[in-house]
mmCIF file of C-alpha atoms and ligand atoms in Angstrom:
data_model
loop_
_atom_site.group_PDB
_atom_site.id
_atom_site.type_symbol
_atom_site.label_atom_id
_atom_site.label_comp_id
_atom_site.label_asym_id
_atom_site.label_seq_id
_atom_site.Cartn_x
_atom_site.Cartn_y
_atom_site.Cartn_z
ATOM 1 C CA MET N 60 -40.568 -40.317 13.650
ATOM 2 C CA ILE N 61 -41.613 -37.908 10.849
ATOM 3 C CA VAL N 62 -42.542 -39.725 7.639
ATOM 4 C CA LEU N 63 -43.005 -37.999 4.281
ATOM 5 C CA GLY N 64 -45.670 -39.775 2.199
ATOM 6 C CA LEU N 65 -45.814 -39.509 -1.604
ATOM 7 C CA GLU N 66 -48.765 -40.672 -3.698
ATOM 8 C CA THR N 67 -48.445 -40.628 -7.500
ATOM 9 C CA SER N 68 -50.079 -43.883 -8.653
ATOM 10 C CA CYS N 69 -52.696 -42.267 -10.881
ATOM 11 C CA ASP N 70 -53.922 -38.708 -11.411
ATOM 12 C CA GLU N 71 -53.367 -37.165 -7.974
ATOM 13 C CA THR N 72 -50.073 -35.856 -6.646
ATOM 14 C CA GLY N 73 -50.461 -36.187 -2.876
ATOM 15 C CA LEU N 74 -47.826 -35.374 -0.268
ATOM 16 C CA ALA N 75 -48.119 -35.432 3.508
ATOM 17 C CA LEU N 76 -46.078 -35.468 6.695
ATOM 18 C CA TYR N 77 -47.046 -37.918 9.434
ATOM 19 C CA ASP N 78 -45.479 -37.554 12.868
ATOM 20 C CA SER N 79 -45.782 -40.739 14.948
ATOM 21 C CA GLU N 80 -46.016 -38.610 18.100
ATOM 22 C CA VAL N 81 -48.692 -36.132 17.036
ATOM 23 C CA GLY N 82 -50.341 -37.512 13.882
ATOM 24 C CA LEU N 83 -50.722 -35.711 10.566
ATOM 25 C CA ILE N 84 -48.806 -32.445 10.502
ATOM 26 C CA GLY N 85 -49.425 -31.311 6.956
ATOM 27 C CA GLN N 86 -50.695 -32.365 3.574
ATOM 28 C CA VAL N 87 -50.984 -31.041 0.042
ATOM 29 C CA LEU N 88 -52.871 -32.522 -2.877
ATOM 30 C CA TYR N 89 -52.948 -31.638 -6.546
ATOM 31 C CA SER N 90 -55.562 -33.258 -8.751
ATOM 32 C CA GLN N 91 -55.025 -33.622 -12.503
ATOM 33 C CA ILE N 92 -58.750 -33.942 -13.212
ATOM 34 C CA LYS N 93 -58.830 -30.912 -15.544
ATOM 35 C CA LEU N 94 -55.784 -32.134 -17.474
ATOM 36 C CA HIS N 95 -57.480 -35.417 -18.424
ATOM 37 C CA ALA N 96 -61.071 -34.127 -18.748
ATOM 38 C CA GLU N 97 -61.004 -33.594 -22.513
ATOM 39 C CA TYR N 98 -59.876 -37.207 -23.091
ATOM 40 C CA GLY N 99 -62.629 -38.806 -20.989
ATOM 41 C CA GLY N 100 -60.111 -40.741 -18.871
ATOM 42 C CA VAL N 101 -56.586 -40.643 -17.442
ATOM 43 C CA VAL N 102 -53.832 -40.454 -20.115
ATOM 44 C CA PRO N 103 -50.866 -42.238 -18.478
ATOM 45 C CA GLU N 104 -48.083 -40.266 -20.193
ATOM 46 C CA LEU N 105 -49.693 -36.919 -19.371
ATOM 47 C CA ALA N 106 -50.179 -38.072 -15.769
ATOM 48 C CA SER N 107 -46.474 -38.970 -15.350
ATOM 49 C CA ARG N 108 -45.294 -35.677 -16.864
ATOM 50 C CA ASP N 109 -47.580 -33.682 -14.604
ATOM 51 C CA HIS N 110 -46.366 -35.502 -11.456
ATOM 52 C CA VAL N 111 -42.808 -34.563 -12.472
ATOM 53 C CA ARG N 112 -43.852 -30.911 -12.825
ATOM 54 C CA LYS N 113 -45.697 -30.800 -9.502
ATOM 55 C CA LEU N 114 -43.565 -32.838 -7.061
ATOM 56 C CA ILE N 115 -40.949 -30.169 -6.289
ATOM 57 C CA PRO N 116 -43.299 -27.169 -5.912
ATOM 58 C CA LEU N 117 -45.608 -29.320 -3.773
ATOM 59 C CA ILE N 118 -42.898 -30.549 -1.415
ATOM 60 C CA ASN N 119 -41.689 -26.974 -0.947
ATOM 61 C CA GLN N 120 -45.258 -25.902 -0.183
ATOM 62 C CA LEU N 121 -45.722 -28.802 2.265
ATOM 63 C CA LEU N 122 -42.490 -28.110 4.167
ATOM 64 C CA GLU N 123 -43.284 -24.414 4.377
ATOM 65 C CA GLN N 124 -46.855 -24.840 5.584
ATOM 66 C CA SER N 125 -45.809 -27.490 8.140
ATOM 67 C CA ASN N 126 -42.828 -25.483 9.337
ATOM 68 C CA ILE N 127 -40.540 -28.464 8.773
ATOM 69 C CA GLU N 128 -37.035 -28.586 7.292
ATOM 70 C CA LYS N 129 -36.022 -31.372 4.894
ATOM 71 C CA SER N 130 -33.528 -32.489 7.535
ATOM 72 C CA ASP N 131 -36.405 -33.077 10.011
ATOM 73 C CA ILE N 132 -37.768 -35.887 7.814
ATOM 74 C CA ASP N 133 -36.872 -39.287 9.295
ATOM 75 C CA ALA N 134 -38.109 -41.553 6.492
ATOM 76 C CA ILE N 135 -39.894 -41.452 3.137
ATOM 77 C CA ALA N 136 -42.824 -43.599 2.016
ATOM 78 C CA TYR N 137 -43.941 -43.653 -1.613
ATOM 79 C CA THR N 138 -46.600 -45.612 -3.495
ATOM 80 C CA ARG N 139 -44.872 -48.590 -5.099
ATOM 81 C CA GLY N 140 -48.030 -50.047 -6.687
ATOM 82 C CA PRO N 141 -50.567 -50.934 -7.909
ATOM 83 C CA GLY N 142 -51.069 -48.135 -10.417
ATOM 84 C CA LEU N 143 -49.841 -46.675 -13.696
ATOM 85 C CA MET N 144 -46.201 -47.663 -14.313
ATOM 86 C CA GLY N 145 -44.971 -44.210 -15.392
ATOM 87 C CA ALA N 146 -46.878 -42.391 -12.684
ATOM 88 C CA LEU N 147 -45.561 -44.765 -10.003
ATOM 89 C CA MET N 148 -42.005 -44.291 -11.290
ATOM 90 C CA THR N 149 -42.128 -40.522 -10.718
ATOM 91 C CA GLY N 150 -42.992 -40.774 -7.007
ATOM 92 C CA ALA N 151 -40.732 -43.794 -6.425
ATOM 93 C CA LEU N 152 -37.720 -42.134 -8.056
ATOM 94 C CA PHE N 153 -38.368 -38.847 -6.310
ATOM 95 C CA GLY N 154 -38.842 -40.510 -2.915
ATOM 96 C CA ARG N 155 -35.961 -42.961 -3.193
ATOM 97 C CA THR N 156 -33.585 -40.251 -4.409
ATOM 98 C CA LEU N 157 -34.567 -37.769 -1.701
ATOM 99 C CA ALA N 158 -34.149 -40.488 0.938
ATOM 100 C CA PHE N 159 -30.676 -41.280 -0.455
ATOM 101 C CA ALA N 160 -29.699 -37.599 -0.407
ATOM 102 C CA LEU N 161 -30.932 -37.217 3.184
ATOM 103 C CA ASN N 162 -29.420 -40.578 4.184
ATOM 104 C CA LYS N 163 -32.782 -41.750 5.519
ATOM 105 C CA PRO N 164 -34.725 -44.999 4.936
ATOM 106 C CA ALA N 165 -37.387 -45.290 2.217
ATOM 107 C CA ILE N 166 -40.304 -47.682 1.936
ATOM 108 C CA GLY N 167 -42.500 -48.582 -1.050
ATOM 109 C CA VAL N 168 -46.148 -48.758 0.024
ATOM 110 C CA HIS N 169 -49.078 -50.736 -1.381
ATOM 111 C CA HIS N 170 -51.670 -48.169 -2.514
ATOM 112 C CA MET N 171 -54.656 -50.253 -1.351
ATOM 113 C CA GLU N 172 -53.069 -50.929 2.034
ATOM 114 C CA GLY N 173 -52.775 -47.128 2.248
ATOM 115 C CA HIS N 174 -56.504 -46.761 1.517
ATOM 116 C CA MET N 175 -57.386 -49.528 3.975
ATOM 117 C CA LEU N 176 -55.380 -48.073 6.854
ATOM 118 C CA ALA N 177 -56.564 -44.447 6.315
ATOM 119 C CA PRO N 178 -59.520 -44.929 8.742
ATOM 120 C CA LEU N 179 -56.918 -45.681 11.444
ATOM 121 C CA LEU N 180 -56.021 -41.975 11.253
ATOM 122 C CA SER N 181 -59.481 -40.995 12.515
ATOM 123 C CA ALA N 182 -60.344 -39.941 16.063
ATOM 124 C CA THR N 183 -61.956 -43.318 16.801
ATOM 125 C CA PRO N 184 -59.742 -45.798 14.937
ATOM 126 C CA PRO N 185 -60.787 -49.444 14.555
ATOM 127 C CA GLU N 186 -58.733 -52.218 16.109
ATOM 128 C CA PHE N 187 -57.663 -55.369 14.287
ATOM 129 C CA PRO N 188 -59.096 -57.765 13.284
ATOM 130 C CA PHE N 189 -61.700 -56.329 10.921
ATOM 131 C CA VAL N 190 -63.334 -56.890 7.561
ATOM 132 C CA ALA N 191 -62.348 -54.232 5.016
ATOM 133 C CA LEU N 192 -64.540 -53.192 2.104
ATOM 134 C CA LEU N 193 -62.183 -51.543 -0.361
ATOM 135 C CA VAL N 194 -64.199 -49.592 -2.901
ATOM 136 C CA SER N 195 -62.283 -47.293 -5.209
ATOM 137 C CA GLY N 196 -61.923 -46.385 -8.878
ATOM 138 C CA GLY N 197 -59.977 -49.551 -9.640
ATOM 139 C CA HIS N 198 -60.859 -51.995 -6.854
ATOM 140 C CA THR N 199 -63.831 -53.607 -5.147
ATOM 141 C CA GLN N 200 -62.618 -56.109 -2.572
ATOM 142 C CA LEU N 201 -63.632 -57.612 0.729
ATOM 143 C CA MET N 202 -60.638 -58.479 2.901
ATOM 144 C CA ALA N 203 -60.256 -59.994 6.331
ATOM 145 C CA ALA N 204 -57.498 -57.947 7.984
ATOM 146 C CA HIS N 205 -55.955 -59.715 10.975
ATOM 147 C CA GLY N 206 -53.073 -57.247 11.451
ATOM 148 C CA ILE N 207 -50.685 -55.150 9.363
ATOM 149 C CA GLY N 208 -49.744 -57.230 6.325
ATOM 150 C CA GLN N 209 -52.037 -60.102 7.325
ATOM 151 C CA TYR N 210 -54.737 -59.892 4.716
ATOM 152 C CA GLU N 211 -57.050 -62.551 3.381
ATOM 153 C CA LEU N 212 -59.092 -61.906 0.238
ATOM 154 C CA LEU N 213 -62.738 -62.836 0.810
ATOM 155 C CA GLY N 214 -64.187 -61.601 -2.466
ATOM 156 C CA GLU N 215 -63.733 -59.100 -5.277
ATOM 157 C CA SER N 216 -65.334 -57.740 -8.422
ATOM 158 C CA ILE N 217 -65.075 -60.000 -11.422
ATOM 159 C CA ASP N 218 -65.516 -57.003 -13.757
ATOM 160 C CA ASP N 219 -66.000 -53.268 -13.064
ATOM 161 C CA ALA N 220 -64.995 -51.719 -9.742
ATOM 162 C CA ALA N 221 -67.697 -49.849 -7.797
ATOM 163 C CA GLY N 222 -66.097 -46.447 -8.483
ATOM 164 C CA GLU N 223 -65.692 -47.342 -12.142
ATOM 165 C CA ALA N 224 -69.428 -48.184 -12.326
ATOM 166 C CA PHE N 225 -70.257 -44.758 -10.827
ATOM 167 C CA ASP N 226 -67.913 -43.088 -13.327
ATOM 168 C CA LYS N 227 -69.272 -44.980 -16.351
ATOM 169 C CA VAL N 228 -72.916 -44.372 -15.446
ATOM 170 C CA ALA N 229 -72.121 -40.681 -14.856
ATOM 171 C CA LYS N 230 -70.537 -40.501 -18.306
ATOM 172 C CA MET N 231 -73.658 -42.049 -19.917
ATOM 173 C CA MET N 232 -75.698 -39.338 -18.194
ATOM 174 C CA GLY N 233 -73.396 -36.548 -19.321
ATOM 175 C CA LEU N 234 -72.094 -35.893 -15.790
ATOM 176 C CA ALA N 235 -68.458 -34.931 -15.222
ATOM 177 C CA TYR N 236 -65.654 -37.160 -13.842
ATOM 178 C CA PRO N 237 -65.356 -38.273 -11.065
ATOM 179 C CA GLY N 238 -68.869 -39.603 -11.387
ATOM 180 C CA GLY N 239 -69.462 -40.775 -7.805
ATOM 181 C CA PRO N 240 -69.968 -37.383 -6.136
ATOM 182 C CA ASN N 241 -72.031 -36.104 -9.093
ATOM 183 C CA ILE N 242 -74.334 -39.137 -9.171
ATOM 184 C CA SER N 243 -74.903 -39.007 -5.419
ATOM 185 C CA LYS N 244 -75.710 -35.277 -5.598
ATOM 186 C CA LEU N 245 -78.244 -35.823 -8.390
ATOM 187 C CA ALA N 246 -79.657 -38.848 -6.533
ATOM 188 C CA LEU N 247 -80.793 -36.562 -3.701
ATOM 189 C CA GLN N 248 -83.505 -35.223 -6.028
ATOM 190 C CA GLY N 249 -84.661 -38.640 -7.222
ATOM 191 C CA SER N 250 -86.409 -41.751 -5.941
ATOM 192 C CA ALA N 251 -84.291 -44.781 -5.047
ATOM 193 C CA THR N 252 -87.238 -47.085 -5.784
ATOM 194 C CA ALA N 253 -88.215 -45.588 -9.160
ATOM 195 C CA PHE N 254 -86.377 -48.320 -11.073
ATOM 196 C CA ASP N 255 -85.638 -51.832 -9.854
ATOM 197 C CA PHE N 256 -82.090 -52.277 -11.133
ATOM 198 C CA PRO N 257 -80.353 -55.669 -10.749
ATOM 199 C CA ARG N 258 -78.247 -56.521 -7.687
ATOM 200 C CA PRO N 259 -75.809 -58.839 -9.479
ATOM 201 C CA MET N 260 -74.448 -61.990 -7.790
ATOM 202 C CA LEU N 261 -76.245 -61.105 -4.564
ATOM 203 C CA HIS N 262 -76.660 -64.709 -3.507
ATOM 204 C CA GLN N 263 -73.396 -66.059 -4.875
ATOM 205 C CA GLY N 264 -70.548 -65.859 -2.382
ATOM 206 C CA LEU N 265 -68.625 -62.662 -1.779
ATOM 207 C CA ASN N 266 -67.640 -61.703 -5.315
ATOM 208 C CA PHE N 267 -69.159 -58.700 -7.076
ATOM 209 C CA SER N 268 -70.141 -57.892 -10.653
ATOM 210 C CA PHE N 269 -71.273 -54.440 -11.744
ATOM 211 C CA SER N 270 -71.107 -54.654 -15.508
ATOM 212 C CA GLY N 271 -74.718 -55.951 -15.858
ATOM 213 C CA LEU N 272 -76.005 -53.163 -13.616
ATOM 214 C CA LYS N 273 -74.266 -50.632 -15.845
ATOM 215 C CA THR N 274 -75.891 -52.158 -18.934
ATOM 216 C CA ALA N 275 -79.327 -52.142 -17.257
ATOM 217 C CA VAL N 276 -78.910 -48.422 -16.533
ATOM 218 C CA SER N 277 -77.868 -47.742 -20.112
ATOM 219 C CA ILE N 278 -80.994 -49.538 -21.449
ATOM 220 C CA GLN N 279 -83.263 -47.666 -19.030
ATOM 221 C CA LEU N 280 -81.703 -44.323 -19.947
ATOM 222 C CA LYS N 281 -82.625 -44.907 -23.599
ATOM 223 C CA LYS N 282 -86.171 -45.941 -22.680
ATOM 224 C CA VAL N 283 -86.892 -42.758 -20.725
ATOM 225 C CA GLU N 284 -85.018 -40.364 -22.992
ATOM 226 C CA GLY N 285 -86.493 -36.867 -22.880
ATOM 227 C CA GLN N 286 -88.656 -37.648 -19.823
ATOM 228 C CA ASN N 287 -86.417 -35.864 -17.316
ATOM 229 C CA ARG N 288 -85.902 -38.998 -15.177
ATOM 230 C CA GLU N 289 -82.124 -38.638 -14.671
ATOM 231 C CA ALA N 290 -82.405 -38.024 -10.917
ATOM 232 C CA ASP N 291 -84.575 -41.159 -10.480
ATOM 233 C CA ILE N 292 -82.072 -43.196 -12.497
ATOM 234 C CA ALA N 293 -79.150 -41.860 -10.440
ATOM 235 C CA ALA N 294 -80.927 -42.621 -7.142
ATOM 236 C CA SER N 295 -82.052 -46.105 -8.220
ATOM 237 C CA PHE N 296 -78.610 -46.978 -9.614
ATOM 238 C CA GLN N 297 -76.874 -45.783 -6.446
ATOM 239 C CA GLU N 298 -79.335 -47.801 -4.332
ATOM 240 C CA ALA N 299 -78.700 -51.005 -6.308
ATOM 241 C CA LEU N 300 -74.948 -50.634 -6.019
ATOM 242 C CA VAL N 301 -75.014 -49.641 -2.333
ATOM 243 C CA ASP N 302 -77.482 -52.437 -1.530
ATOM 244 C CA THR N 303 -75.077 -54.975 -3.054
ATOM 245 C CA LEU N 304 -72.073 -53.586 -1.136
ATOM 246 C CA VAL N 305 -74.010 -53.553 2.151
ATOM 247 C CA LYS N 306 -75.415 -57.088 1.824
ATOM 248 C CA LYS N 307 -72.056 -58.579 0.860
ATOM 249 C CA SER N 308 -70.345 -56.760 3.733
ATOM 250 C CA VAL N 309 -72.898 -58.144 6.195
ATOM 251 C CA LYS N 310 -72.338 -61.600 4.708
ATOM 252 C CA ALA N 311 -68.560 -61.225 5.110
ATOM 253 C CA LEU N 312 -68.966 -60.194 8.774
ATOM 254 C CA LYS N 313 -71.216 -63.185 9.446
ATOM 255 C CA GLN N 314 -68.877 -65.563 7.618
ATOM 256 C CA THR N 315 -65.775 -64.414 9.529
ATOM 257 C CA GLY N 316 -67.527 -63.788 12.844
ATOM 258 C CA LEU N 317 -65.915 -60.319 12.962
ATOM 259 C CA LYS N 318 -67.775 -57.285 14.320
ATOM 260 C CA ARG N 319 -65.847 -54.415 12.730
ATOM 261 C CA LEU N 320 -66.137 -53.245 9.137
ATOM 262 C CA VAL N 321 -63.675 -50.715 7.721
ATOM 263 C CA ILE N 322 -64.670 -49.046 4.466
ATOM 264 C CA ALA N 323 -62.016 -47.324 2.385
ATOM 265 C CA GLY N 324 -61.350 -45.898 -1.075
ATOM 266 C CA GLY N 325 -63.197 -43.123 -2.923
ATOM 267 C CA VAL N 326 -66.636 -44.795 -2.859
ATOM 268 C CA SER N 327 -66.446 -45.039 0.953
ATOM 269 C CA ALA N 328 -67.127 -41.270 0.935
ATOM 270 C CA ASN N 329 -70.626 -42.050 -0.384
ATOM 271 C CA LYS N 330 -73.237 -40.822 2.111
ATOM 272 C CA ARG N 331 -75.889 -43.366 1.211
ATOM 273 C CA LEU N 332 -73.403 -46.219 1.652
ATOM 274 C CA ARG N 333 -72.424 -44.912 5.098
ATOM 275 C CA GLU N 334 -76.086 -44.468 6.124
ATOM 276 C CA ARG N 335 -77.087 -47.931 4.999
ATOM 277 C CA LEU N 336 -74.080 -49.570 6.655
ATOM 278 C CA GLU N 337 -74.693 -47.769 9.954
ATOM 279 C CA ALA N 338 -78.294 -49.032 9.944
ATOM 280 C CA ASP N 339 -77.704 -52.609 8.777
ATOM 281 C CA LEU N 340 -74.607 -53.232 10.911
ATOM 282 C CA ALA N 341 -76.383 -52.024 14.056
ATOM 283 C CA LYS N 342 -78.830 -54.931 13.550
ATOM 284 C CA ILE N 343 -75.976 -57.442 13.896
ATOM 285 C CA GLN N 344 -74.155 -55.527 16.685
ATOM 286 C CA ALA N 345 -71.321 -54.639 14.320
ATOM 287 C CA GLN N 346 -69.726 -51.258 13.697
ATOM 288 C CA VAL N 347 -68.579 -49.412 10.610
ATOM 289 C CA TYR N 348 -65.404 -47.284 10.479
ATOM 290 C CA TYR N 349 -64.322 -44.851 7.779
ATOM 291 C CA ALA N 350 -61.914 -42.016 7.106
ATOM 292 C CA GLU N 351 -62.857 -38.359 6.760
ATOM 293 C CA PRO N 352 -63.947 -37.699 3.123
ATOM 294 C CA ALA N 353 -60.638 -36.065 2.078
ATOM 295 C CA LEU N 354 -58.744 -39.198 3.132
ATOM 296 C CA CYS N 355 -61.045 -41.584 1.209
ATOM 297 C CA THR N 356 -59.737 -40.694 -2.254
ATOM 298 C CA ASP N 357 -56.026 -40.732 -3.138
ATOM 299 C CA ASN N 358 -53.785 -38.715 -0.819
ATOM 300 C CA GLY N 359 -50.258 -38.643 0.619
ATOM 301 C CA ALA N 360 -51.368 -39.033 4.250
ATOM 302 C CA MET N 361 -52.475 -42.634 3.817
ATOM 303 C CA ILE N 362 -49.119 -43.496 2.236
ATOM 304 C CA ALA N 363 -47.138 -41.801 5.029
ATOM 305 C CA PHE N 364 -49.216 -43.636 7.634
ATOM 306 C CA ALA N 365 -49.054 -47.076 5.976
ATOM 307 C CA GLY N 366 -45.318 -46.563 5.412
ATOM 308 C CA TYR N 367 -44.818 -45.740 9.076
ATOM 309 C CA GLN N 368 -46.439 -49.064 10.103
ATOM 310 C CA ARG N 369 -43.668 -50.889 8.248
ATOM 311 C CA LEU N 370 -40.795 -48.495 8.976
ATOM 312 C CA LYS N 371 -41.361 -48.752 12.725
ATOM 313 C CA ALA N 372 -40.860 -52.515 12.432
ATOM 314 C CA GLY N 373 -37.550 -51.870 10.669
ATOM 315 C CA GLN N 374 -38.733 -52.639 7.132
ATOM 316 C CA TYR N 375 -37.266 -50.533 4.312
ATOM 317 C CA GLU N 376 -36.164 -50.719 0.665
ATOM 318 C CA GLY N 377 -32.709 -51.208 -0.781
ATOM 319 C CA LEU N 378 -31.261 -48.623 -3.160
ATOM 320 C CA ALA N 379 -33.004 -50.009 -6.248
ATOM 321 C CA VAL N 380 -36.104 -48.094 -7.332
ATOM 322 C CA THR N 381 -38.836 -50.682 -7.641
ATOM 323 C CA THR N 382 -42.439 -50.226 -8.743
ATOM 324 C CA THR N 383 -45.066 -52.966 -8.869
ATOM 325 C CA PRO N 384 -47.936 -51.900 -11.184
ATOM 326 C CA ARG N 385 -49.837 -55.173 -10.499
ATOM 327 C CA TRP N 386 -49.577 -56.222 -6.890
ATOM 328 C CA PRO N 387 -52.130 -58.355 -5.000
ATOM 329 C CA MET N 388 -52.465 -57.090 -1.422
ATOM 330 C CA THR N 389 -52.408 -60.653 -0.113
ATOM 331 C CA GLU N 390 -48.704 -60.812 -1.126
ATOM 332 C CA LEU N 391 -47.837 -58.309 1.612
ATOM 333 C CA SER N 392 -46.079 -59.638 4.672
ATOM 334 C CA ASN N 393 -46.404 -58.960 8.363
ATOM 335 C CA PRO N 394 -43.538 -56.470 8.984
ATOM 336 C CA ASN N 395 -42.979 -57.952 12.430
ATOM 337 C CA GLU N 396 -42.259 -61.358 10.957
ATOM 338 C CA ALA N 397 -40.326 -60.257 7.864
HETATM 339 N N1 LIG L 260 -69.319 -39.672 -2.852
HETATM 340 C C1 LIG L 260 -68.975 -40.644 -3.693
HETATM 341 N N2 LIG L 260 -69.855 -41.603 -4.042
HETATM 342 C C2 LIG L 260 -69.530 -42.594 -4.886
HETATM 343 N N3 LIG L 260 -68.328 -42.693 -5.456
HETATM 344 C C3 LIG L 260 -67.402 -41.775 -5.154
HETATM 345 C C4 LIG L 260 -67.662 -40.707 -4.251
HETATM 346 N N4 LIG L 260 -66.529 -39.948 -4.151
HETATM 347 C C5 LIG L 260 -65.614 -40.518 -4.960
HETATM 348 N N5 LIG L 260 -66.121 -41.601 -5.581
HETATM 349 C C6 LIG L 260 -65.476 -42.489 -6.557
HETATM 350 O O1 LIG L 260 -64.236 -42.905 -6.042
HETATM 351 C C7 LIG L 260 -63.324 -43.143 -7.124
HETATM 352 C C8 LIG L 260 -61.996 -42.503 -6.807
HETATM 353 O O2 LIG L 260 -61.507 -43.095 -5.639
HETATM 354 P P1 LIG L 260 -59.973 -43.413 -5.436
HETATM 355 O O3 LIG L 260 -59.217 -42.150 -5.610
HETATM 356 O O4 LIG L 260 -59.862 -44.127 -4.155
HETATM 357 O O5 LIG L 260 -59.764 -44.427 -6.627
HETATM 358 P P2 LIG L 260 -58.514 -44.633 -7.552
HETATM 359 O O6 LIG L 260 -57.294 -44.219 -6.802
HETATM 360 O O7 LIG L 260 -58.822 -44.010 -8.849
HETATM 361 O O8 LIG L 260 -58.499 -46.211 -7.736
HETATM 362 P P3 LIG L 260 -57.546 -47.284 -7.007
HETATM 363 O O9 LIG L 260 -57.344 -46.778 -5.615
HETATM 364 O O10 LIG L 260 -58.330 -48.542 -7.065
HETATM 365 O O11 LIG L 260 -56.308 -47.302 -7.796
HETATM 366 C C9 LIG L 260 -63.980 -42.603 -8.369
HETATM 367 O O12 LIG L 260 -64.446 -43.707 -9.113
HETATM 368 C C10 LIG L 260 -65.141 -41.762 -7.832
HETATM 369 O O13 LIG L 260 -66.249 -41.688 -8.704
HETATM 370 MG MG1 LIG L 261 -56.783 -44.909 -4.977
#
């Protein structure tokens, strides 16, 4: 089965073709980063309009580079939520309409389920059950994943998401969006122990809070103004955040008795996080799994793949175009029991 995946929940237009026999057969991605740069954040209306402009040229490019005809597509998966309402509508309308025209099934996919299943596309995919650490621009969650659509929320951020904390700290330091890659690059030249930033809520269950850490960095930045300590601040901030993610993940593995940790979302591309997890999980005979860096941030491949998991069980949408801008992942069902 060849599934076309469409991702338009925020500021990336991602399209991909997943073939259940051979794996990924093509993908294209257009990022709107430059479009939103002058506003310091994503402008929803501009995002929607740009998806509309890019969807048709991108699908033509994808079909051409993959050597696939529209008629070869067996099903279409699009991001149904969570995300920006207008942006979601563009991909959902495009996908549902194309599926109708081709007389093929369409499925609306949960964006975070897409992120979480992306590591299953790697050469050494994890098996269920596992604990998932979802760390992106809008989410920081620990989930116990027992199978497709069988997700149990173990903990989440009560304020900023991990990626959001990276982005906000980067902004304070005058670094460009997205902040994560820029902070981690600068951190290579600094000392992770230069400043002892707080590890919020470390000993309180599995929830996270990063807003106090962000404030602590802001105060420290003012204190050392003009002293050329930015690299030390970046390294110490990254260490505090990574330390918190690692310790909570270990706690979640111990609590559930599971031995596999899947990390997903943009922050899972962070090298220091991967290093620390490899080291700390080895101590408890557990293993960490992640996607290749290009599949950590938003992309069409993860949507095609997650869509396929449901389509193969016979799950698909009716003709109505539905988007769900707020959508807890725990509301998803097991497609084999639906
Ligand atoms: N190497 C890195 N280190 C730390 N953070 C990173 C790295 N690469 C990307 N990020 C962060 O990942 C985030 C983007 O990830 P992603 O595209 O998964 O999030 P999103 O789609 O904006 O949010 P959501 O998926 O929750 O809707 C940004 O906050 C970015 O700073
Ligand atoms: Mg995302």
